[in-house]
Amino acid sequence: MAMCTTKTAAFHTLGCKLNFTETSTIARQLTEYGYRKVEFDKKASVYILNTCSVTENADRECKIHVKRARKANPEGLIVVLGCYAQLKPKDVASIEGVDLVLGAKEKFNVLSYLEEASKSEADVVHACEIEDTETFMESYSFGDRTRAFLKVQDGCDYRCTYCTIPMARGFSRSDTIENVLSNAKLISKKGIKEIVLTGVNIGDYGKGELGNKKHEHTFLDLIYALDSVEGIERVRISSIEPNLLNDQVIDLVAKSRHFVPHFHIPLQSGSDFILKKMKRRYLSALYTDRVTQIKEKMPHCAIGVDVIVGFPGETEEIFLETYHYLSHLPVSYLHVFTYSERDNTEAAKMTDVVPPQERKKRNKMLRILSEKKKRVFYEQQLGRTLSVLWEEENKNGMIYGFTENYVRVKKIYDPNSVNIIEKVRLDSLDSDGNVLVYKPFEAFLAQV
């Protein structure tokens, strides 16, 4: 391929932090090759859309953003990749304006396919069978946000009855521990203060590390090694399954130099009946134990929860079982998902379907509960001295950041604060009851 020096590329990501991480890596590949990065609504030579398959809106969202790209430049080359592209490549290819569809294995070789797409009779779809996706492709984000996302694991060997991720990303496989440490050091040397570990099932880290399905290392081995690296200031665990979050991991985070007191632990349902129908690998008693252990060792630790409402068989009584379970659990916030039928999953064939309006009502109830849980957690932090990593964006004259235990705070915008970790005393809730404001710690000391 001849070196490109004048072309432009625009990128948009749908879905999770892992998708964002991979988009960032693909963007670096193109910019290193000579493409200039522009905003997605601007005129570009190439538009890269990284898709998600988690909800029923995947098709609609894909079409919306393809239309955005066509509006920005009708002559631009539109490339769709990611989970939805792997699961339904022909459907994606049929969307008006789509020039190239790349599956799970092909997306990291986008430069070669761009050259091929310039040929008049080039194939539109390049998506292998997911069983052929055997290698781990490293990724990390840099330059897009204050924190960096570092991919350590991909794929999943679990077969939850509602989930398409194993079909979209393949079996569980991991980066080598040496490469993770090397990338973490590289990220830190670039001035990034916080690294977020990402993957599909990161608690399963170590499986497939050297190209086989055995565990060469464990997740505990990984975080122990990362905690020993000089120069890293903060490491955050994005999400970890409760059955893989063992006492040793909790103990290490509690005593850690770099890992922050924040866990995001998928629950999905507080009903053991529904958990069994979902084929989750734990019951509510184990989940309760994990939360209890964390709070005993880190009382101010933030705990986030994923929960699905409207799964087949979830009666009003069973939903209220989940609602009351979460009400009494000392967690900090909820990510609430409305169940949607996905093709080729066991759950899509189940009876006792919950009506869409009822799913919507339950979603709203849990989102309101989430706001209450977050407010209680924030109020518990008032008067404490914590460290805030300030972000870049100026929002109406204010700058925002997160404490180590994921409390969002703000102050008057100061460009000198960007990407700085500052010790503060948490002072009061904002008028909306959602964001904490603070007094600088030194100013507080001067007053007492």
Coordinates of C-alpha atoms in Angstrom, one line a residue, residues 213-425:
K213 CA -7.5 -22.6 26.4
K214 CA -5.6 -23.2 29.6
H215 CA -5.0 -20.6 32.3
E216 CA -1.3 -19.5 32.2
H217 CA -2.0 -16.9 34.8
T218 CA -5.0 -15.8 36.8
F219 CA -6.6 -12.4 37.2
L220 CA -5.1 -12.2 40.7
D221 CA -1.6 -12.7 39.1
L222 CA -2.3 -9.9 36.7
I223 CA -3.5 -7.3 39.2
Y224 CA -0.7 -8.3 41.6
A225 CA 1.9 -7.6 38.8
L226 CA 0.2 -4.3 37.9
D227 CA 0.2 -3.2 41.5
S228 CA 4.0 -3.5 41.6
V229 CA 4.7 -1.4 38.5
E230 CA 6.2 2.0 39.3
G231 CA 4.8 5.1 37.6
I232 CA 1.2 3.9 37.5
E233 CA -1.0 6.2 39.7
R234 CA -4.5 4.6 39.4
V235 CA -5.9 1.3 38.1
R236 CA -9.6 0.7 38.0
I237 CA -11.3 -2.6 37.3
S238 CA -14.1 -2.1 34.8
S239 CA -16.4 -5.1 35.5
I240 CA -15.9 -8.5 37.0
E241 CA -18.3 -11.5 37.4
P242 CA -19.2 -12.2 41.1
N243 CA -18.2 -15.8 40.9
L244 CA -14.7 -14.7 39.7
L245 CA -14.3 -12.0 42.3
N246 CA -12.6 -14.0 45.1
D247 CA -11.4 -13.0 48.6
Q248 CA -7.8 -12.7 47.4
V249 CA -8.7 -10.1 44.7
I250 CA -10.8 -8.1 47.2
D251 CA -7.9 -8.2 49.8
L252 CA -5.4 -7.1 47.2
V253 CA -7.5 -4.1 46.1
A254 CA -8.1 -3.2 49.8
K255 CA -4.4 -3.0 50.5
S256 CA -3.4 -1.8 47.0
R257 CA -0.9 0.9 46.0
H258 CA -2.6 1.6 42.7
F259 CA -6.0 -0.1 42.5
V260 CA -8.9 2.1 43.5
P261 CA -11.8 1.1 45.8
H262 CA -14.4 0.6 43.1
F263 CA -16.0 -2.6 41.7
H264 CA -18.6 -3.0 39.1
I265 CA -20.2 -6.4 39.5
P266 CA -23.0 -7.7 37.2
L267 CA -26.0 -9.1 39.1
Q268 CA -28.7 -9.2 36.4
S269 CA -31.4 -10.4 38.8
G270 CA -31.9 -10.7 42.5
S271 CA -34.1 -13.8 42.0
D272 CA -32.4 -17.2 42.1
F273 CA -35.2 -18.5 39.8
I274 CA -34.3 -15.9 37.1
L275 CA -30.6 -16.4 37.6
K276 CA -31.0 -20.1 36.9
K277 CA -33.0 -19.3 33.8
M278 CA -30.3 -17.0 32.7
K279 CA -27.7 -19.7 33.3
R280 CA -25.6 -17.3 35.4
R281 CA -22.9 -19.0 37.4
Y282 CA -23.9 -17.9 40.9
L283 CA -27.0 -17.3 43.0
S284 CA -27.9 -14.2 45.1
A285 CA -26.3 -15.6 48.3
L286 CA -22.8 -15.5 46.6
Y287 CA -23.5 -12.0 45.3
T288 CA -24.5 -10.8 48.8
D289 CA -21.3 -12.4 50.2
R290 CA -19.1 -10.5 47.7
V291 CA -20.7 -7.2 48.5
T292 CA -20.5 -7.9 52.3
Q293 CA -16.8 -8.8 52.0
I294 CA -16.0 -5.6 50.0
K295 CA -17.8 -3.3 52.4
E296 CA -16.2 -4.9 55.5
K297 CA -12.7 -4.3 54.1
M298 CA -13.4 -1.1 52.2
P299 CA -16.4 0.7 53.8
H300 CA -16.3 3.6 51.3
C301 CA -15.8 1.4 48.2
A302 CA -18.1 2.2 45.3
I303 CA -20.0 -0.8 44.0
G304 CA -21.9 -0.7 40.7
V305 CA -24.4 -3.2 39.6
D306 CA -25.7 -4.4 36.2
V307 CA -29.3 -5.6 36.3
I308 CA -31.8 -6.7 33.6
V309 CA -35.5 -6.2 33.9
G310 CA -38.3 -8.0 32.0
F311 CA -36.5 -11.3 31.4
P312 CA -39.0 -14.1 30.4
G313 CA -40.7 -15.5 33.5
E314 CA -40.1 -12.4 35.6
T315 CA -43.5 -11.9 37.2
E316 CA -44.4 -8.8 39.2
E317 CA -43.6 -10.7 42.4
I318 CA -40.2 -11.8 41.1
F319 CA -39.4 -8.3 40.0
L320 CA -40.2 -7.0 43.4
E321 CA -37.9 -9.6 44.8
T322 CA -35.1 -8.1 42.8
Y323 CA -36.2 -4.5 43.7
H324 CA -36.2 -5.2 47.5
Y325 CA -33.0 -7.2 47.3
L326 CA -31.2 -4.2 45.7
S327 CA -32.9 -1.8 48.1
H328 CA -31.3 -3.4 51.1
L329 CA -27.9 -4.1 49.5
P330 CA -25.2 -1.5 50.2
V331 CA -24.4 -0.8 46.6
S332 CA -23.7 2.6 45.1
Y333 CA -25.5 2.8 41.7
L334 CA -27.2 0.6 39.1
H335 CA -26.9 0.1 35.4
V336 CA -30.4 -1.0 34.3
F337 CA -31.0 -2.8 31.1
T338 CA -34.4 -3.7 29.6
Y339 CA -34.4 -7.3 28.4
S340 CA -34.6 -7.5 24.6
E341 CA -34.9 -10.7 22.5
R342 CA -31.7 -11.5 20.6
D343 CA -31.6 -13.9 17.7
N344 CA -30.1 -17.3 18.2
T345 CA -30.3 -17.1 22.0
E346 CA -32.1 -19.6 24.3
A347 CA -34.0 -16.8 26.0
A348 CA -35.6 -15.7 22.7
K349 CA -37.5 -19.0 22.6
M350 CA -38.8 -18.9 26.2
T351 CA -42.4 -18.4 27.0
D352 CA -43.9 -16.2 29.8
V353 CA -42.8 -13.1 27.9
V354 CA -43.0 -9.8 29.8
P355 CA -45.0 -7.1 27.9
P356 CA -42.8 -4.3 26.6
Q357 CA -44.7 -1.6 28.6
E358 CA -44.1 -3.6 31.8
R359 CA -40.4 -3.9 31.1
K360 CA -40.3 -0.1 30.6
K361 CA -42.1 0.5 33.9
R362 CA -39.7 -1.8 35.8
N363 CA -36.7 -0.1 34.2
K364 CA -37.9 3.3 35.4
M365 CA -38.4 1.9 39.0
L366 CA -34.9 0.7 39.2
R367 CA -33.4 3.8 37.6
I368 CA -35.2 5.8 40.3
L369 CA -33.8 3.4 42.9
S370 CA -30.3 3.9 41.4
E371 CA -30.5 7.6 41.9
K372 CA -31.5 7.1 45.5
K373 CA -28.7 4.7 46.1
K374 CA -26.2 7.0 44.6
R375 CA -27.4 10.0 46.7
V376 CA -27.0 7.9 49.9
F377 CA -23.5 6.9 48.8
Y378 CA -22.5 10.5 48.0
E379 CA -23.9 11.7 51.3
Q380 CA -21.8 9.2 53.1
Q381 CA -18.7 10.7 51.5
L382 CA -19.3 14.3 52.8
G383 CA -16.6 15.6 55.0
R384 CA -14.0 13.1 53.7
T385 CA -10.7 13.9 52.1
L386 CA -10.3 12.2 48.7
S387 CA -8.3 12.6 45.5
V388 CA -9.9 13.8 42.3
L389 CA -8.6 13.3 38.8
W390 CA -9.8 16.3 36.9
E391 CA -11.0 15.8 33.3
E392 CA -10.5 18.0 30.3
E393 CA -14.0 19.1 29.3
N394 CA -15.3 22.5 30.2
K395 CA -19.0 22.2 30.9
N396 CA -20.7 25.6 31.4
G397 CA -17.6 27.0 33.1
M398 CA -17.1 23.9 35.4
I399 CA -14.6 21.2 35.4
Y400 CA -15.5 17.7 36.6
G401 CA -13.6 14.7 37.9
F402 CA -13.9 11.4 39.8
T403 CA -12.5 10.5 43.2
E404 CA -10.8 7.1 43.6
N405 CA -14.1 5.7 44.8
Y406 CA -16.0 7.0 41.8
V407 CA -17.7 10.1 43.3
R408 CA -18.2 12.8 40.6
V409 CA -17.2 16.3 41.8
K410 CA -16.9 19.7 40.2
K411 CA -15.3 23.1 40.6
I412 CA -14.9 26.3 38.5
Y413 CA -13.0 25.4 35.3
D414 CA -9.3 25.8 35.6
P415 CA -7.2 24.6 32.6
N416 CA -4.3 24.0 34.9
S417 CA -6.2 21.3 36.7
V418 CA -6.7 19.1 33.6
N419 CA -5.2 15.6 34.2
I420 CA -4.1 16.6 37.7
I421 CA -4.9 14.5 40.8
E422 CA -5.9 16.9 43.5
K423 CA -6.6 16.1 47.2
V424 CA -9.9 17.7 48.2
R425 CA -12.4 17.8 51.1

